[in-house]
Amino acid sequence: MALLIAVAVACGMWGGIGNPIDVALIRDGISARGAGPFPTAAGLFLNYVGGAPATISLLVIGAAMLYFRGHRRDAAWFAGIVIVGRGLVEAIKLAVHRARPALDPHPVVTHSLSFPSAHAANSMIVFPALALFFVRPAHRPVAMAAAVLASLVVGASRPLLGVHWPSDVVAGWAIGAAWLTLAWSIAERSVADQLHHDIVGGHGPAIVKQ
């Protein structure tokens, strides 16, 4: 987790308009969008997949499923992890106060600050959290790999659209992963005495001791 935090700090210190790698990759995204309609269409689709409406919907649905199947403590943990994670991302945005790229008229309207990427951070929290809370331990590595891959794809679309510096995205992934690692370790210990059952069947707790 310390390495993830170090990566985020480094991205915050040296990324942005003054970083030639950030600028070059944004220009590559501009060129890719100019080459044909598909990159822009794919980026806009992923903009919604990793955006606030989608991730908040997953939060509400996931917490509701846990709650109404009798896993109230798990529902509280799941909701708390996601909500606090979102708040942490917004607090860091205000603290760093980095402006978004403005190298071209990108196809997405943005109003918030740039660092870190909320799409990258929140997807790295929500998608793996779903795997942790809803998938049996035997199948969890595959589910976690798929969840992380989905977050990586969502994050990669942000420089393509020209709305985030690549360092914003890398920091978002690192912050999301660090927060989820810490929060899950606490949540798992708090329910280590519960027995695991398939959450779909509604027979037992979703969080299990490894």
PDB file of C-alpha atoms in Angstrom:
ATOM      1  CA  MET A   1       0.000   0.000   0.000  1.00  0.00           C
ATOM      2  CA  ALA A   2       2.918   2.347   0.692  1.00  0.00           C
ATOM      3  CA  LEU A   3       4.055   1.918  -2.911  1.00  0.00           C
ATOM      4  CA  LEU A   4       0.593   2.885  -4.178  1.00  0.00           C
ATOM      5  CA  ILE A   5       0.624   6.026  -2.056  1.00  0.00           C
ATOM      6  CA  ALA A   6       4.126   6.883  -3.277  1.00  0.00           C
ATOM      7  CA  VAL A   7       2.982   6.526  -6.883  1.00  0.00           C
ATOM      8  CA  ALA A   8       0.037   8.854  -6.264  1.00  0.00           C
ATOM      9  CA  VAL A   9       2.241  11.448  -4.563  1.00  0.00           C
ATOM     10  CA  ALA A  10       4.763  11.336  -7.405  1.00  0.00           C
ATOM     11  CA  CYS A  11       1.997  11.814  -9.968  1.00  0.00           C
ATOM     12  CA  GLY A  12       0.691  14.755  -7.997  1.00  0.00           C
ATOM     13  CA  MET A  13       4.087  16.409  -7.751  1.00  0.00           C
ATOM     14  CA  TRP A  14       5.369  15.945 -11.282  1.00  0.00           C
ATOM     15  CA  GLY A  15       2.345  15.442 -13.521  1.00  0.00           C
ATOM     16  CA  GLY A  16       0.244  17.895 -15.482  1.00  0.00           C
ATOM     17  CA  ILE A  17       0.973  20.566 -18.057  1.00  0.00           C
ATOM     18  CA  GLY A  18       4.663  20.734 -17.129  1.00  0.00           C
ATOM     19  CA  ASN A  19       5.225  17.018 -17.689  1.00  0.00           C
ATOM     20  CA  PRO A  20       6.229  16.225 -21.288  1.00  0.00           C
ATOM     21  CA  ILE A  21       5.007  12.637 -21.038  1.00  0.00           C
ATOM     22  CA  ASP A  22       1.557  13.793 -19.936  1.00  0.00           C
ATOM     23  CA  VAL A  23       1.405  16.326 -22.755  1.00  0.00           C
ATOM     24  CA  ALA A  24       2.641  13.838 -25.371  1.00  0.00           C
ATOM     25  CA  LEU A  25       0.073  11.203 -24.383  1.00  0.00           C
ATOM     26  CA  ILE A  26      -2.752  13.731 -24.470  1.00  0.00           C
ATOM     27  CA  ARG A  27      -1.653  14.728 -27.970  1.00  0.00           C
ATOM     28  CA  ASP A  28      -1.616  11.046 -28.942  1.00  0.00           C
ATOM     29  CA  GLY A  29      -5.234  10.826 -27.751  1.00  0.00           C
ATOM     30  CA  ILE A  30      -6.149  13.849 -29.847  1.00  0.00           C
ATOM     31  CA  SER A  31      -4.551  12.228 -32.897  1.00  0.00           C
ATOM     32  CA  ALA A  32      -6.364   8.937 -32.250  1.00  0.00           C
ATOM     33  CA  ARG A  33      -9.724  10.693 -32.025  1.00  0.00           C
ATOM     34  CA  GLY A  34      -8.979  12.551 -35.229  1.00  0.00           C
ATOM     35  CA  ALA A  35      -8.225   9.323 -37.107  1.00  0.00           C
ATOM     36  CA  GLY A  36     -11.803   8.026 -36.962  1.00  0.00           C
ATOM     37  CA  PRO A  37     -15.041   7.937 -34.989  1.00  0.00           C
ATOM     38  CA  PHE A  38     -14.451   4.718 -33.022  1.00  0.00           C
ATOM     39  CA  PRO A  39     -11.973   6.015 -30.382  1.00  0.00           C
ATOM     40  CA  THR A  40     -14.296   8.880 -29.499  1.00  0.00           C
ATOM     41  CA  ALA A  41     -17.352   6.607 -29.372  1.00  0.00           C
ATOM     42  CA  ALA A  42     -15.523   4.077 -27.194  1.00  0.00           C
ATOM     43  CA  GLY A  43     -14.256   6.813 -24.906  1.00  0.00           C
ATOM     44  CA  LEU A  44     -17.717   8.308 -24.490  1.00  0.00           C
ATOM     45  CA  PHE A  45     -19.166   4.885 -23.674  1.00  0.00           C
ATOM     46  CA  LEU A  46     -16.511   4.328 -21.010  1.00  0.00           C
ATOM     47  CA  ASN A  47     -17.138   7.842 -19.727  1.00  0.00           C
ATOM     48  CA  TYR A  48     -20.600   6.651 -18.683  1.00  0.00           C
ATOM     49  CA  VAL A  49     -19.479   3.199 -17.504  1.00  0.00           C
ATOM     50  CA  GLY A  50     -17.062   4.709 -14.996  1.00  0.00           C
ATOM     51  CA  GLY A  51     -18.981   7.889 -14.265  1.00  0.00           C
ATOM     52  CA  ALA A  52     -20.821   8.915 -11.132  1.00  0.00           C
ATOM     53  CA  PRO A  53     -24.314   7.745 -12.244  1.00  0.00           C
ATOM     54  CA  ALA A  54     -23.039   4.232 -12.981  1.00  0.00           C
ATOM     55  CA  THR A  55     -20.821   3.804  -9.931  1.00  0.00           C
ATOM     56  CA  ILE A  56     -23.403   5.300  -7.560  1.00  0.00           C
ATOM     57  CA  SER A  57     -26.035   2.993  -9.041  1.00  0.00           C
ATOM     58  CA  LEU A  58     -23.750   0.021  -8.354  1.00  0.00           C
ATOM     59  CA  LEU A  59     -23.298   1.307  -4.804  1.00  0.00           C
ATOM     60  CA  VAL A  60     -27.043   1.546  -4.198  1.00  0.00           C
ATOM     61  CA  ILE A  61     -27.877  -1.791  -5.838  1.00  0.00           C
ATOM     62  CA  GLY A  62     -25.050  -3.648  -4.101  1.00  0.00           C
ATOM     63  CA  ALA A  63     -25.827  -2.228  -0.667  1.00  0.00           C
ATOM     64  CA  ALA A  64     -29.545  -2.908  -1.120  1.00  0.00           C
ATOM     65  CA  MET A  65     -28.904  -6.535  -2.115  1.00  0.00           C
ATOM     66  CA  LEU A  66     -26.777  -7.096   0.951  1.00  0.00           C
ATOM     67  CA  TYR A  67     -29.205  -5.337   3.271  1.00  0.00           C
ATOM     68  CA  PHE A  68     -32.372  -7.066   2.126  1.00  0.00           C
ATOM     69  CA  ARG A  69     -30.716 -10.478   2.215  1.00  0.00           C
ATOM     70  CA  GLY A  70     -29.966  -9.931   5.876  1.00  0.00           C
ATOM     71  CA  HIS A  71     -26.318  -8.900   5.581  1.00  0.00           C
ATOM     72  CA  ARG A  72     -26.767  -5.487   7.156  1.00  0.00           C
ATOM     73  CA  ARG A  73     -23.274  -5.144   8.505  1.00  0.00           C
ATOM     74  CA  ASP A  74     -21.857  -6.100   5.115  1.00  0.00           C
ATOM     75  CA  ALA A  75     -24.144  -3.587   3.433  1.00  0.00           C
ATOM     76  CA  ALA A  76     -22.854  -0.868   5.734  1.00  0.00           C
ATOM     77  CA  TRP A  77     -19.254  -1.799   5.025  1.00  0.00           C
ATOM     78  CA  PHE A  78     -19.782  -1.903   1.282  1.00  0.00           C
ATOM     79  CA  ALA A  79     -21.554   1.460   1.249  1.00  0.00           C
ATOM     80  CA  GLY A  80     -19.033   3.003   3.617  1.00  0.00           C
ATOM     81  CA  ILE A  81     -16.041   1.875   1.580  1.00  0.00           C
ATOM     82  CA  VAL A  82     -17.459   3.331  -1.624  1.00  0.00           C
ATOM     83  CA  ILE A  83     -18.805   6.561  -0.125  1.00  0.00           C
ATOM     84  CA  VAL A  84     -15.714   7.381   1.927  1.00  0.00           C
ATOM     85  CA  GLY A  85     -13.551   6.538  -1.077  1.00  0.00           C
ATOM     86  CA  ARG A  86     -15.480   8.995  -3.228  1.00  0.00           C
ATOM     87  CA  GLY A  87     -15.141  11.659  -0.557  1.00  0.00           C
ATOM     88  CA  LEU A  88     -11.410  11.047  -0.300  1.00  0.00           C
ATOM     89  CA  VAL A  89     -10.997  11.518  -4.053  1.00  0.00           C
ATOM     90  CA  GLU A  90     -12.903  14.800  -4.003  1.00  0.00           C
ATOM     91  CA  ALA A  91     -10.885  16.052  -1.039  1.00  0.00           C
ATOM     92  CA  ILE A  92      -7.618  15.324  -2.855  1.00  0.00           C
ATOM     93  CA  LYS A  93      -8.923  17.143  -5.937  1.00  0.00           C
ATOM     94  CA  LEU A  94      -9.492  20.261  -3.846  1.00  0.00           C
ATOM     95  CA  ALA A  95      -6.122  19.961  -2.111  1.00  0.00           C
ATOM     96  CA  VAL A  96      -4.062  19.529  -5.295  1.00  0.00           C
ATOM     97  CA  HIS A  97      -6.225  21.862  -7.409  1.00  0.00           C
ATOM     98  CA  ARG A  98      -4.775  20.796 -10.756  1.00  0.00           C
ATOM     99  CA  ALA A  99      -6.433  22.148 -13.900  1.00  0.00           C
ATOM    100  CA  ARG A 100      -7.635  19.756 -16.555  1.00  0.00           C
ATOM    101  CA  PRO A 101      -5.927  19.507 -19.942  1.00  0.00           C
ATOM    102  CA  ALA A 102      -7.032  22.151 -22.416  1.00  0.00           C
ATOM    103  CA  LEU A 103      -5.092  21.123 -25.508  1.00  0.00           C
ATOM    104  CA  ASP A 104      -8.195  20.660 -27.651  1.00  0.00           C
ATOM    105  CA  PRO A 105     -12.004  21.019 -27.459  1.00  0.00           C
ATOM    106  CA  HIS A 106     -12.526  17.527 -26.021  1.00  0.00           C
ATOM    107  CA  PRO A 107     -15.931  15.870 -26.453  1.00  0.00           C
ATOM    108  CA  VAL A 108     -16.827  15.715 -22.737  1.00  0.00           C
ATOM    109  CA  VAL A 109     -18.015  18.662 -20.664  1.00  0.00           C
ATOM    110  CA  THR A 110     -16.097  18.799 -17.368  1.00  0.00           C
ATOM    111  CA  HIS A 111     -16.571  20.974 -14.320  1.00  0.00           C
ATOM    112  CA  SER A 112     -14.372  19.443 -11.615  1.00  0.00           C
ATOM    113  CA  LEU A 113     -10.625  19.561 -11.053  1.00  0.00           C
ATOM    114  CA  SER A 114      -8.229  17.141 -12.682  1.00  0.00           C
ATOM    115  CA  PHE A 115      -6.158  15.310 -10.035  1.00  0.00           C
ATOM    116  CA  PRO A 116      -6.848  12.503  -9.400  1.00  0.00           C
ATOM    117  CA  SER A 117      -9.156  11.027 -12.012  1.00  0.00           C
ATOM    118  CA  ALA A 118     -12.408  10.185 -10.236  1.00  0.00           C
ATOM    119  CA  HIS A 119     -13.324   7.736 -13.018  1.00  0.00           C
ATOM    120  CA  ALA A 120     -10.080   5.820 -12.417  1.00  0.00           C
ATOM    121  CA  ALA A 121     -10.222   5.972  -8.614  1.00  0.00           C
ATOM    122  CA  ASN A 122     -13.915   5.228  -8.142  1.00  0.00           C
ATOM    123  CA  SER A 123     -13.947   2.370 -10.648  1.00  0.00           C
ATOM    124  CA  MET A 124     -10.895   0.916  -8.878  1.00  0.00           C
ATOM    125  CA  ILE A 125     -12.892   1.021  -5.654  1.00  0.00           C
ATOM    126  CA  VAL A 126     -16.362  -0.038  -6.799  1.00  0.00           C
ATOM    127  CA  PHE A 127     -15.576  -2.782  -9.312  1.00  0.00           C
ATOM    128  CA  PRO A 128     -13.153  -4.758  -7.096  1.00  0.00           C
ATOM    129  CA  ALA A 129     -15.364  -4.144  -4.042  1.00  0.00           C
ATOM    130  CA  LEU A 130     -18.198  -5.932  -5.829  1.00  0.00           C
ATOM    131  CA  ALA A 131     -15.890  -8.886  -6.398  1.00  0.00           C
ATOM    132  CA  LEU A 132     -14.807  -8.909  -2.758  1.00  0.00           C
ATOM    133  CA  PHE A 133     -18.307  -8.724  -1.315  1.00  0.00           C
ATOM    134  CA  PHE A 134     -20.214 -10.880  -3.775  1.00  0.00           C
ATOM    135  CA  VAL A 135     -17.877 -13.594  -5.082  1.00  0.00           C
ATOM    136  CA  ARG A 136     -16.842 -16.758  -3.283  1.00  0.00           C
ATOM    137  CA  PRO A 137     -13.153 -16.925  -2.300  1.00  0.00           C
ATOM    138  CA  ALA A 138     -12.471 -19.759  -4.757  1.00  0.00           C
ATOM    139  CA  HIS A 139     -13.574 -17.610  -7.687  1.00  0.00           C
ATOM    140  CA  ARG A 140     -12.492 -14.251  -6.313  1.00  0.00           C
ATOM    141  CA  PRO A 141      -9.067 -14.012  -8.044  1.00  0.00           C
ATOM    142  CA  VAL A 142     -10.688 -14.233 -11.475  1.00  0.00           C
ATOM    143  CA  ALA A 143     -13.409 -11.758 -10.487  1.00  0.00           C
ATOM    144  CA  MET A 144     -10.842  -9.362  -9.059  1.00  0.00           C
ATOM    145  CA  ALA A 145      -8.723  -9.577 -12.211  1.00  0.00           C
ATOM    146  CA  ALA A 146     -11.774  -8.776 -14.332  1.00  0.00           C
ATOM    147  CA  ALA A 147     -12.734  -5.889 -12.054  1.00  0.00           C
ATOM    148  CA  VAL A 148      -9.248  -4.379 -12.124  1.00  0.00           C
ATOM    149  CA  LEU A 149      -9.082  -4.786 -15.903  1.00  0.00           C
ATOM    150  CA  ALA A 150     -12.412  -2.982 -16.253  1.00  0.00           C
ATOM    151  CA  SER A 151     -11.076  -0.109 -14.135  1.00  0.00           C
ATOM    152  CA  LEU A 152      -7.896   0.055 -16.204  1.00  0.00           C
ATOM    153  CA  VAL A 153      -9.932   0.306 -19.398  1.00  0.00           C
ATOM    154  CA  VAL A 154     -12.143   3.037 -17.930  1.00  0.00           C
ATOM    155  CA  GLY A 155      -9.135   4.995 -16.732  1.00  0.00           C
ATOM    156  CA  ALA A 156      -7.276   4.670 -20.023  1.00  0.00           C
ATOM    157  CA  SER A 157     -10.194   6.340 -21.788  1.00  0.00           C
ATOM    158  CA  ARG A 158      -9.701   9.598 -19.881  1.00  0.00           C
ATOM    159  CA  PRO A 159      -6.507  10.809 -21.636  1.00  0.00           C
ATOM    160  CA  LEU A 160      -7.967   9.514 -24.903  1.00  0.00           C
ATOM    161  CA  LEU A 161     -10.864  11.919 -24.447  1.00  0.00           C
ATOM    162  CA  GLY A 162      -8.460  14.670 -23.426  1.00  0.00           C
ATOM    163  CA  VAL A 163     -10.140  15.266 -20.063  1.00  0.00           C
ATOM    164  CA  HIS A 164      -7.366  14.005 -17.759  1.00  0.00           C
ATOM    165  CA  TRP A 165      -3.604  13.962 -17.726  1.00  0.00           C
ATOM    166  CA  PRO A 166      -2.282  10.379 -17.684  1.00  0.00           C
ATOM    167  CA  SER A 167      -0.727  11.089 -14.281  1.00  0.00           C
ATOM    168  CA  ASP A 168      -4.228  11.912 -12.988  1.00  0.00           C
ATOM    169  CA  VAL A 169      -5.351   8.460 -14.066  1.00  0.00           C
ATOM    170  CA  VAL A 170      -2.391   6.576 -12.623  1.00  0.00           C
ATOM    171  CA  ALA A 171      -2.851   8.415  -9.343  1.00  0.00           C
ATOM    172  CA  GLY A 172      -6.566   7.611  -9.388  1.00  0.00           C
ATOM    173  CA  TRP A 173      -5.869   3.918  -9.782  1.00  0.00           C
ATOM    174  CA  ALA A 174      -3.255   4.023  -7.014  1.00  0.00           C
ATOM    175  CA  ILE A 175      -5.471   5.950  -4.597  1.00  0.00           C
ATOM    176  CA  GLY A 176      -8.475   3.741  -5.265  1.00  0.00           C
ATOM    177  CA  ALA A 177      -6.443   0.553  -4.812  1.00  0.00           C
ATOM    178  CA  ALA A 178      -4.759   1.827  -1.637  1.00  0.00           C
ATOM    179  CA  TRP A 179      -8.043   2.857  -0.051  1.00  0.00           C
ATOM    180  CA  LEU A 180      -9.779  -0.410  -0.944  1.00  0.00           C
ATOM    181  CA  THR A 181      -6.842  -2.440   0.375  1.00  0.00           C
ATOM    182  CA  LEU A 182      -6.949  -0.632   3.706  1.00  0.00           C
ATOM    183  CA  ALA A 183     -10.727  -0.617   4.044  1.00  0.00           C
ATOM    184  CA  TRP A 184     -11.135  -4.269   3.049  1.00  0.00           C
ATOM    185  CA  SER A 185      -8.522  -5.414   5.553  1.00  0.00           C
ATOM    186  CA  ILE A 186     -10.472  -3.663   8.314  1.00  0.00           C
ATOM    187  CA  ALA A 187     -13.862  -4.887   7.071  1.00  0.00           C
ATOM    188  CA  GLU A 188     -12.678  -8.465   6.720  1.00  0.00           C
ATOM    189  CA  ARG A 189     -11.321  -8.553  10.253  1.00  0.00           C
ATOM    190  CA  SER A 190     -14.555  -7.135  11.625  1.00  0.00           C
ATOM    191  CA  VAL A 191     -16.567 -10.039  10.277  1.00  0.00           C
ATOM    192  CA  ALA A 192     -13.961 -12.786  10.415  1.00  0.00           C
ATOM    193  CA  ASP A 193     -16.195 -14.898  12.648  1.00  0.00           C
ATOM    194  CA  GLN A 194     -18.983 -15.115  10.069  1.00  0.00           C
ATOM    195  CA  LEU A 195     -19.396 -18.169   7.851  1.00  0.00           C
ATOM    196  CA  HIS A 196     -19.416 -17.797   4.070  1.00  0.00           C
ATOM    197  CA  HIS A 197     -22.449 -18.571   1.943  1.00  0.00           C
ATOM    198  CA  ASP A 198     -23.472 -17.737  -1.575  1.00  0.00           C
ATOM    199  CA  ILE A 199     -24.863 -14.185  -1.426  1.00  0.00           C
ATOM    200  CA  VAL A 200     -27.180 -14.869  -4.351  1.00  0.00           C
ATOM    201  CA  GLY A 201     -28.845 -17.587  -2.327  1.00  0.00           C
ATOM    202  CA  GLY A 202     -29.148 -15.266   0.640  1.00  0.00           C
ATOM    203  CA  HIS A 203     -27.965 -17.863   3.138  1.00  0.00           C
ATOM    204  CA  GLY A 204     -25.019 -16.249   4.787  1.00  0.00           C
ATOM    205  CA  PRO A 205     -22.640 -13.324   5.032  1.00  0.00           C
ATOM    206  CA  ALA A 206     -20.873 -11.997   1.978  1.00  0.00           C
ATOM    207  CA  ILE A 207     -17.548 -11.142   3.625  1.00  0.00           C
ATOM    208  CA  VAL A 208     -15.433 -14.128   4.566  1.00  0.00           C
ATOM    209  CA  LYS A 209     -12.189 -14.857   6.260  1.00  0.00           C
ATOM    210  CA  GLN A 210      -9.495 -15.862   3.786  1.00  0.00           C
TER     211      GLN A 210
END
